[in-house]
XYZ file of C-alpha atoms in Angstrom:
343
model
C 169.005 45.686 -131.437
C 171.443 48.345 -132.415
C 174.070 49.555 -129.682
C 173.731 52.006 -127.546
C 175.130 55.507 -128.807
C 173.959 54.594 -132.005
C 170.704 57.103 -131.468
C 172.219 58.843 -134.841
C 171.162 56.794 -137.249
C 167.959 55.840 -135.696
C 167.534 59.413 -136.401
C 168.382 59.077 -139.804
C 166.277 55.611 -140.314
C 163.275 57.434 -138.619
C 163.422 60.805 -140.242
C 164.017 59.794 -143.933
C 162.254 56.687 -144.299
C 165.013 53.577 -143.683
C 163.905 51.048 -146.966
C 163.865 53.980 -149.319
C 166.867 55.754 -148.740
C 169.354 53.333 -147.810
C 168.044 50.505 -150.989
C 168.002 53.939 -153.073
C 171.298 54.587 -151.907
C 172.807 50.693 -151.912
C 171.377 50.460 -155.229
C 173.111 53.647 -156.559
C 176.398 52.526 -155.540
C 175.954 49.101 -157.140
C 175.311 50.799 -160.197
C 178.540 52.488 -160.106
C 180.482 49.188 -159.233
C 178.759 47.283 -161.425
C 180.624 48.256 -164.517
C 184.076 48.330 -162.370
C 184.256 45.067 -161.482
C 181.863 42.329 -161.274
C 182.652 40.310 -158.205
C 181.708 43.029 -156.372
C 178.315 42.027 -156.768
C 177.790 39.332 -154.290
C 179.541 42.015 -151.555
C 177.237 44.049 -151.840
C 173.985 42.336 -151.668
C 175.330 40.464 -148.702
C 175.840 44.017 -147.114
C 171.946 44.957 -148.287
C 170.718 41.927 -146.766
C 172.682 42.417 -143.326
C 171.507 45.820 -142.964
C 168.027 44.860 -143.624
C 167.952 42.165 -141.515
C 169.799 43.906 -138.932
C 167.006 46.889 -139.362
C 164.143 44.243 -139.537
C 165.541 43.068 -136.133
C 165.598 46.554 -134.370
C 162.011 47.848 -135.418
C 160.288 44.727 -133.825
C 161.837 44.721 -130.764
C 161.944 46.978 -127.545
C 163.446 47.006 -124.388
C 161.343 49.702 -122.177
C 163.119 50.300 -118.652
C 161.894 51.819 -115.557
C 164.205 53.567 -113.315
C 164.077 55.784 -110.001
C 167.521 57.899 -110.483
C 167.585 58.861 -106.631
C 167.480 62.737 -106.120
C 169.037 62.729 -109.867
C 171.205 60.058 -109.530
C 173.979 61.300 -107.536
C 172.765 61.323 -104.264
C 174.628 58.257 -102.915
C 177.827 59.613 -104.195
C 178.053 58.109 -107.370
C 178.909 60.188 -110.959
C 175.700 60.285 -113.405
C 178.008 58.774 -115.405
C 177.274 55.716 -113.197
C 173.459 56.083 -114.260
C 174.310 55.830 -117.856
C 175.849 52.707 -117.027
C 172.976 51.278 -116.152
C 170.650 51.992 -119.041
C 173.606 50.963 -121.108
C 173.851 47.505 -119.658
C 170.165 46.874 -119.861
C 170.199 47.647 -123.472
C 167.137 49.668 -122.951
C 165.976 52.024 -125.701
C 163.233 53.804 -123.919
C 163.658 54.759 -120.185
C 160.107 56.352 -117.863
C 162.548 58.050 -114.771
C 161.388 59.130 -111.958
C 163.435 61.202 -108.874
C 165.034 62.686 -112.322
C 166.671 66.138 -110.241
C 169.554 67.278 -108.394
C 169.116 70.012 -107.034
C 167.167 72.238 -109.805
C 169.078 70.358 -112.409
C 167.111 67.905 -114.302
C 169.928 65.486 -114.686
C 167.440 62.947 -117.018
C 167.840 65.818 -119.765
C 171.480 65.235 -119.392
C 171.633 61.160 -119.781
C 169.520 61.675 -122.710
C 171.969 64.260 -124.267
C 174.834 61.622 -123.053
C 173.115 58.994 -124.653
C 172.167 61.242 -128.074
C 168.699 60.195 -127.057
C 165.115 61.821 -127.393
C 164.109 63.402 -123.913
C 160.756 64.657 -122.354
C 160.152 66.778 -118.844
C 156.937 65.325 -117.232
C 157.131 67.618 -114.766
C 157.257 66.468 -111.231
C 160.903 65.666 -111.569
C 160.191 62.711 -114.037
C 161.166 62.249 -117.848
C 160.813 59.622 -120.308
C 163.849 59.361 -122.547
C 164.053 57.210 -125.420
C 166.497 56.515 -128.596
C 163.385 56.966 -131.080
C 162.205 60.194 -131.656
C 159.399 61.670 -129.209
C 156.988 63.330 -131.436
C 154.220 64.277 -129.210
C 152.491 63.763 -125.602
C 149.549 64.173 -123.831
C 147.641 66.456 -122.657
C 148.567 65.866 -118.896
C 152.130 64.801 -119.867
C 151.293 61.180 -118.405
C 152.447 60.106 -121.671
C 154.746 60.912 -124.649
C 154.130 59.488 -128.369
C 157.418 57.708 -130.171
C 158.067 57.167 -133.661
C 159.785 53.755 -134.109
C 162.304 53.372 -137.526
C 159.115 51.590 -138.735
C 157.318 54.521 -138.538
C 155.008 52.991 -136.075
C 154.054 55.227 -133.176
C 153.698 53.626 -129.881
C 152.421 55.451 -126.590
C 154.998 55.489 -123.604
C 153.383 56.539 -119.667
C 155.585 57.038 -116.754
C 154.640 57.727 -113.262
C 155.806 58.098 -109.802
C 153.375 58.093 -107.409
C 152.844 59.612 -103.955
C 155.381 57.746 -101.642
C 153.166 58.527 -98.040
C 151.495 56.955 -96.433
C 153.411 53.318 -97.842
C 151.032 50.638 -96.560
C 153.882 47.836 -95.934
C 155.391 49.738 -93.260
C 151.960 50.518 -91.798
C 151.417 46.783 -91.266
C 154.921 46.238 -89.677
C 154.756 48.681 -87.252
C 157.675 50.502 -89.366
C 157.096 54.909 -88.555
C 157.153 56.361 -91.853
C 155.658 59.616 -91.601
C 152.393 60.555 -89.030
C 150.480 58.093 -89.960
C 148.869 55.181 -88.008
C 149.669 51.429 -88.037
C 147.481 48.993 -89.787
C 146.325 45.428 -89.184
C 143.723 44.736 -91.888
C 143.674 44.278 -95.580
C 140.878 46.603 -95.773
C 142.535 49.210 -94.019
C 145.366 48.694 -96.481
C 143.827 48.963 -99.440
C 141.777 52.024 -97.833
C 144.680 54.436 -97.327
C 146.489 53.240 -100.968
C 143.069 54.654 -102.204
C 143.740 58.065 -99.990
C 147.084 58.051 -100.800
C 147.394 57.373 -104.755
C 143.934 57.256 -105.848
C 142.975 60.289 -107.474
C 146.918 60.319 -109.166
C 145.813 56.711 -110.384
C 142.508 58.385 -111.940
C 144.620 60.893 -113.696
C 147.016 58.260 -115.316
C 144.024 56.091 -116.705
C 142.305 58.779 -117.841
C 145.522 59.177 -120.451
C 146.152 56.156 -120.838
C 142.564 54.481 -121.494
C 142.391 57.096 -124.562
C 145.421 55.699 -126.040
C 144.199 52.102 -125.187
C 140.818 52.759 -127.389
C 142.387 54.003 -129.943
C 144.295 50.806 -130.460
C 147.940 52.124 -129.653
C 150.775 49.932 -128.356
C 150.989 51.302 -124.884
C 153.806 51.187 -122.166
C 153.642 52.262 -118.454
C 156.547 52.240 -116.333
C 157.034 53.758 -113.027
C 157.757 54.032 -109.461
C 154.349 53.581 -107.834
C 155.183 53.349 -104.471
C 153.066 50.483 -103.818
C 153.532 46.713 -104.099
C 151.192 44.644 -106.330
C 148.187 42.626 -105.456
C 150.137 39.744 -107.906
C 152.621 39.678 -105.273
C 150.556 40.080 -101.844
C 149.135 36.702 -101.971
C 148.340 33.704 -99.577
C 151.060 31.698 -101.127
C 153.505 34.308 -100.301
C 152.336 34.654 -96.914
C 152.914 30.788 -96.143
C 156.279 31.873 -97.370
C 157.094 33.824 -94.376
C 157.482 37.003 -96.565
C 153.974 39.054 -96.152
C 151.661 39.305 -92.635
C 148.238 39.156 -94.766
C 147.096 39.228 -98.415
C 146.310 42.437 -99.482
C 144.718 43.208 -103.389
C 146.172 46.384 -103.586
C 143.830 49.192 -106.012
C 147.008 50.503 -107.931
C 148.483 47.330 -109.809
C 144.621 46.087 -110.011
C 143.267 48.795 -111.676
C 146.141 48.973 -114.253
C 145.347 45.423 -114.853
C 141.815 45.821 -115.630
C 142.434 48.725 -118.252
C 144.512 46.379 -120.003
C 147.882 46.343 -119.089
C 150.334 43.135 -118.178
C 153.063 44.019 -115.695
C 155.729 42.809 -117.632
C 158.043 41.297 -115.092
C 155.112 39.205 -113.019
C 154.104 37.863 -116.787
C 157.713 36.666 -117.206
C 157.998 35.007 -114.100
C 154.025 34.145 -112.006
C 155.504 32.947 -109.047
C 156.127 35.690 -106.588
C 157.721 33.374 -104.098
C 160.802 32.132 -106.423
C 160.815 35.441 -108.218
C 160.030 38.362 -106.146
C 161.511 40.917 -108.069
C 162.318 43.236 -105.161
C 163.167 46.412 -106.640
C 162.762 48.480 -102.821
C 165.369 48.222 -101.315
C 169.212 47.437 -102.043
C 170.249 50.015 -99.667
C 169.041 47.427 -96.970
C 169.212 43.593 -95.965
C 165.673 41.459 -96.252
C 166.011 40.833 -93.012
C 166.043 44.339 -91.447
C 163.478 45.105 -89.496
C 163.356 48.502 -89.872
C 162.623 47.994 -93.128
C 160.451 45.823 -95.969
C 161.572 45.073 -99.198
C 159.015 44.379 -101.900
C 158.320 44.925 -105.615
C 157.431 48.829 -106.484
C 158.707 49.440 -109.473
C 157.317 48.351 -113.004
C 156.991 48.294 -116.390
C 153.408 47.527 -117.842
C 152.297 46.937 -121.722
C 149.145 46.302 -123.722
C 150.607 43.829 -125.648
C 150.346 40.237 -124.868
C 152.583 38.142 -122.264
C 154.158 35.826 -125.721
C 155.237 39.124 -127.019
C 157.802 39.210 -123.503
C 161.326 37.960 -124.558
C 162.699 38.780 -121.613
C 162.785 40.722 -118.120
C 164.939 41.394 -115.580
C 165.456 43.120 -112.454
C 168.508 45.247 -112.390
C 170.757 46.060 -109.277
C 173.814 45.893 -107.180
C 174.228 41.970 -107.025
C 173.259 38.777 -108.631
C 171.711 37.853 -105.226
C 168.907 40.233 -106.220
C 169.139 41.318 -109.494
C 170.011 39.729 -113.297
C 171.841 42.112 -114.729
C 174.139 43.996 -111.990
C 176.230 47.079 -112.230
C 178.581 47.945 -109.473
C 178.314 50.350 -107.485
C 174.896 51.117 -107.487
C 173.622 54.454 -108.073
C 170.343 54.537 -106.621
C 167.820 52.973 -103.410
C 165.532 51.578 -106.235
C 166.250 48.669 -108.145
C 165.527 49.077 -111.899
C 163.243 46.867 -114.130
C 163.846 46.157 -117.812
C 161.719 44.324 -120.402
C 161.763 43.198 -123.946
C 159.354 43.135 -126.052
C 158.653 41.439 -129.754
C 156.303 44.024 -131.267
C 153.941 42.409 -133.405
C 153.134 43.494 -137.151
C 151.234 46.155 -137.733
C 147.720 45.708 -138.932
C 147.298 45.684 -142.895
């Protein structure tokens, strides 16, 4: 992976064509060596192997990030320098935000610029940002197309769906908004429908096309709704859930095609919940329920997954942890080995 701030010379590696220039350019100067002094030579093709091992490494692998910046990041007090921090210490190189303004100010736009990253207004104060180059989108701006050093182009989603009504609280009894307490998994699954459904139909609409046509395809996103991977009896004899609910979002991402990255890394939702609402609360409040609403989905297979983590306020909740925390969400990061492209 190459270090953050170094969004430069992906620029240069994507733009120009990495193998060409830089051998063209490592070859020139051995040329000119050459005839200086001989025992250069071993230097220098121990410097072209590096590099091109160190480029190899960075084109095949991809840490995408989701993260809910809070009414732009700022709104619990902290700088949006604080923000930066976070996508820093995930390593991520491509970031779907959601809550991305303060104010009128689109404060994504300016991470990105902080960063020297590539950055893209959704609309509907969210933004994908990414090191790689963002050479196109779709038509409904669900999605934005990358250029990776390779010269591969994957297809990156982001969404944040409609918050009300938020079916966990309607089954505890929690107020949230006029709408009326639930008891029934039907009921539940009945008012995510009313609440996200048609937003859901827009998103697949994108993202199927990009799915047929055989891209590598990421969603991440603040959906505002647990998963039906994490609603389950098992987790209910846990103490954590009142009923199992198979809740329409997460399914019907699922049966376009997509893993959720996170529950792929880790299948058991009781020793790895992955709570990412809320670390502006304790578990035990009862004013509140904490859950799993914030993801990062891919088309490629679960072996691809190197790693994923959730990332917060304290190792208590969260793998990689940045203090203070900037936001009420929780963030989820997760790596990827991209396979080779197709001959």
């Amino acid at each position: 992976m190459m270090g953050l701030g170094s969004h430069k010379t992906a620029d240069l590696v994507t733009e120009s064509g990495f193998s060409i220039r830089l051998w063209w350019r490592i070859s020139i100067a051995y040329k000119r060596v050459r005839s200086m002094n001989q025992h250069l030579k071993p230097f220098l093709l121990a410097i072209a192997y590096l590099v091109s091992e160190a480029h190899a490494a960075d084109s095949t692998s991809l840490r995408v990030m989701t993260l809910n910046l809070l009414h732009g990041g700022v709104r619990l007090g902290q700088p949006l320098s604080q923000s930066v921090k976070v996508i820093n210490e995930a390593k991520a190189d491509l970031v779907g935000v959601q809550e991305t303004h303060a104010g009128t100010v689109n404060n994504a736009a300016i991470i990105a610029e902080t960063l020297n990253w590539h950055h893209f207004d959704q609309g509907g104060r969210t933004s994908i940002i990414s090191r790689y180059p963002i050479v196109g989108h779709t038509s409904r701006k669900w999605g934005v197309h990358i250029k990776l050093p390779s010269g591969r182009i994957i297809h990156a989603y982001n969404a944040h769906l409609r918050p009300a009504p938020y079916q966990p609280y309607q089954l505890a009894s929690i107020p949230y908004g006029d709408y009326p307490f639930i008891k029934t998994e039907a009921e539940a699954v009945r008012w995510a429908k009313s609440a996200r459904g048609d937003q859901v139909e827009r998103l697949l609409g994108e993202l199927k096309t990009s799915l047929k046509a055989g891209h590598i395809c990421f969603l991440t996103g603040d959906l505002n709704e647990p998963s039906h991977q994490d609603w389950t009896a098992p987790v209910v004899t846990a103490g954590r859930i009142p009923i199992p609910v198979a809740y329409p979002t997460t399914r019907s991402i699922v049966a376009a095609g997509m893993l959720d990255g996170y529950r792929s890394a880790f299948p058991d939702p009781v020793k790895h919940p992955g709570w990412t609402w809320t670390p502006t609360t304790l578990p035990s409040d009862p004013k509140d329920r904490h859950d799993r609403i914030d993801y990062v989905f891919s088309n490629l297979p679960s072996k691809t997954i190197q790693q994923a983590a959730v990332v917060g306020e304290s190792k208590a909740h969260a793998k990689i942890v940045v203090k203070p925390w900037p936001t009420d969400h929780r963030a989820v990061v997760v790596e990827y080995r991209l396979p080779p492209e197709p001959e």
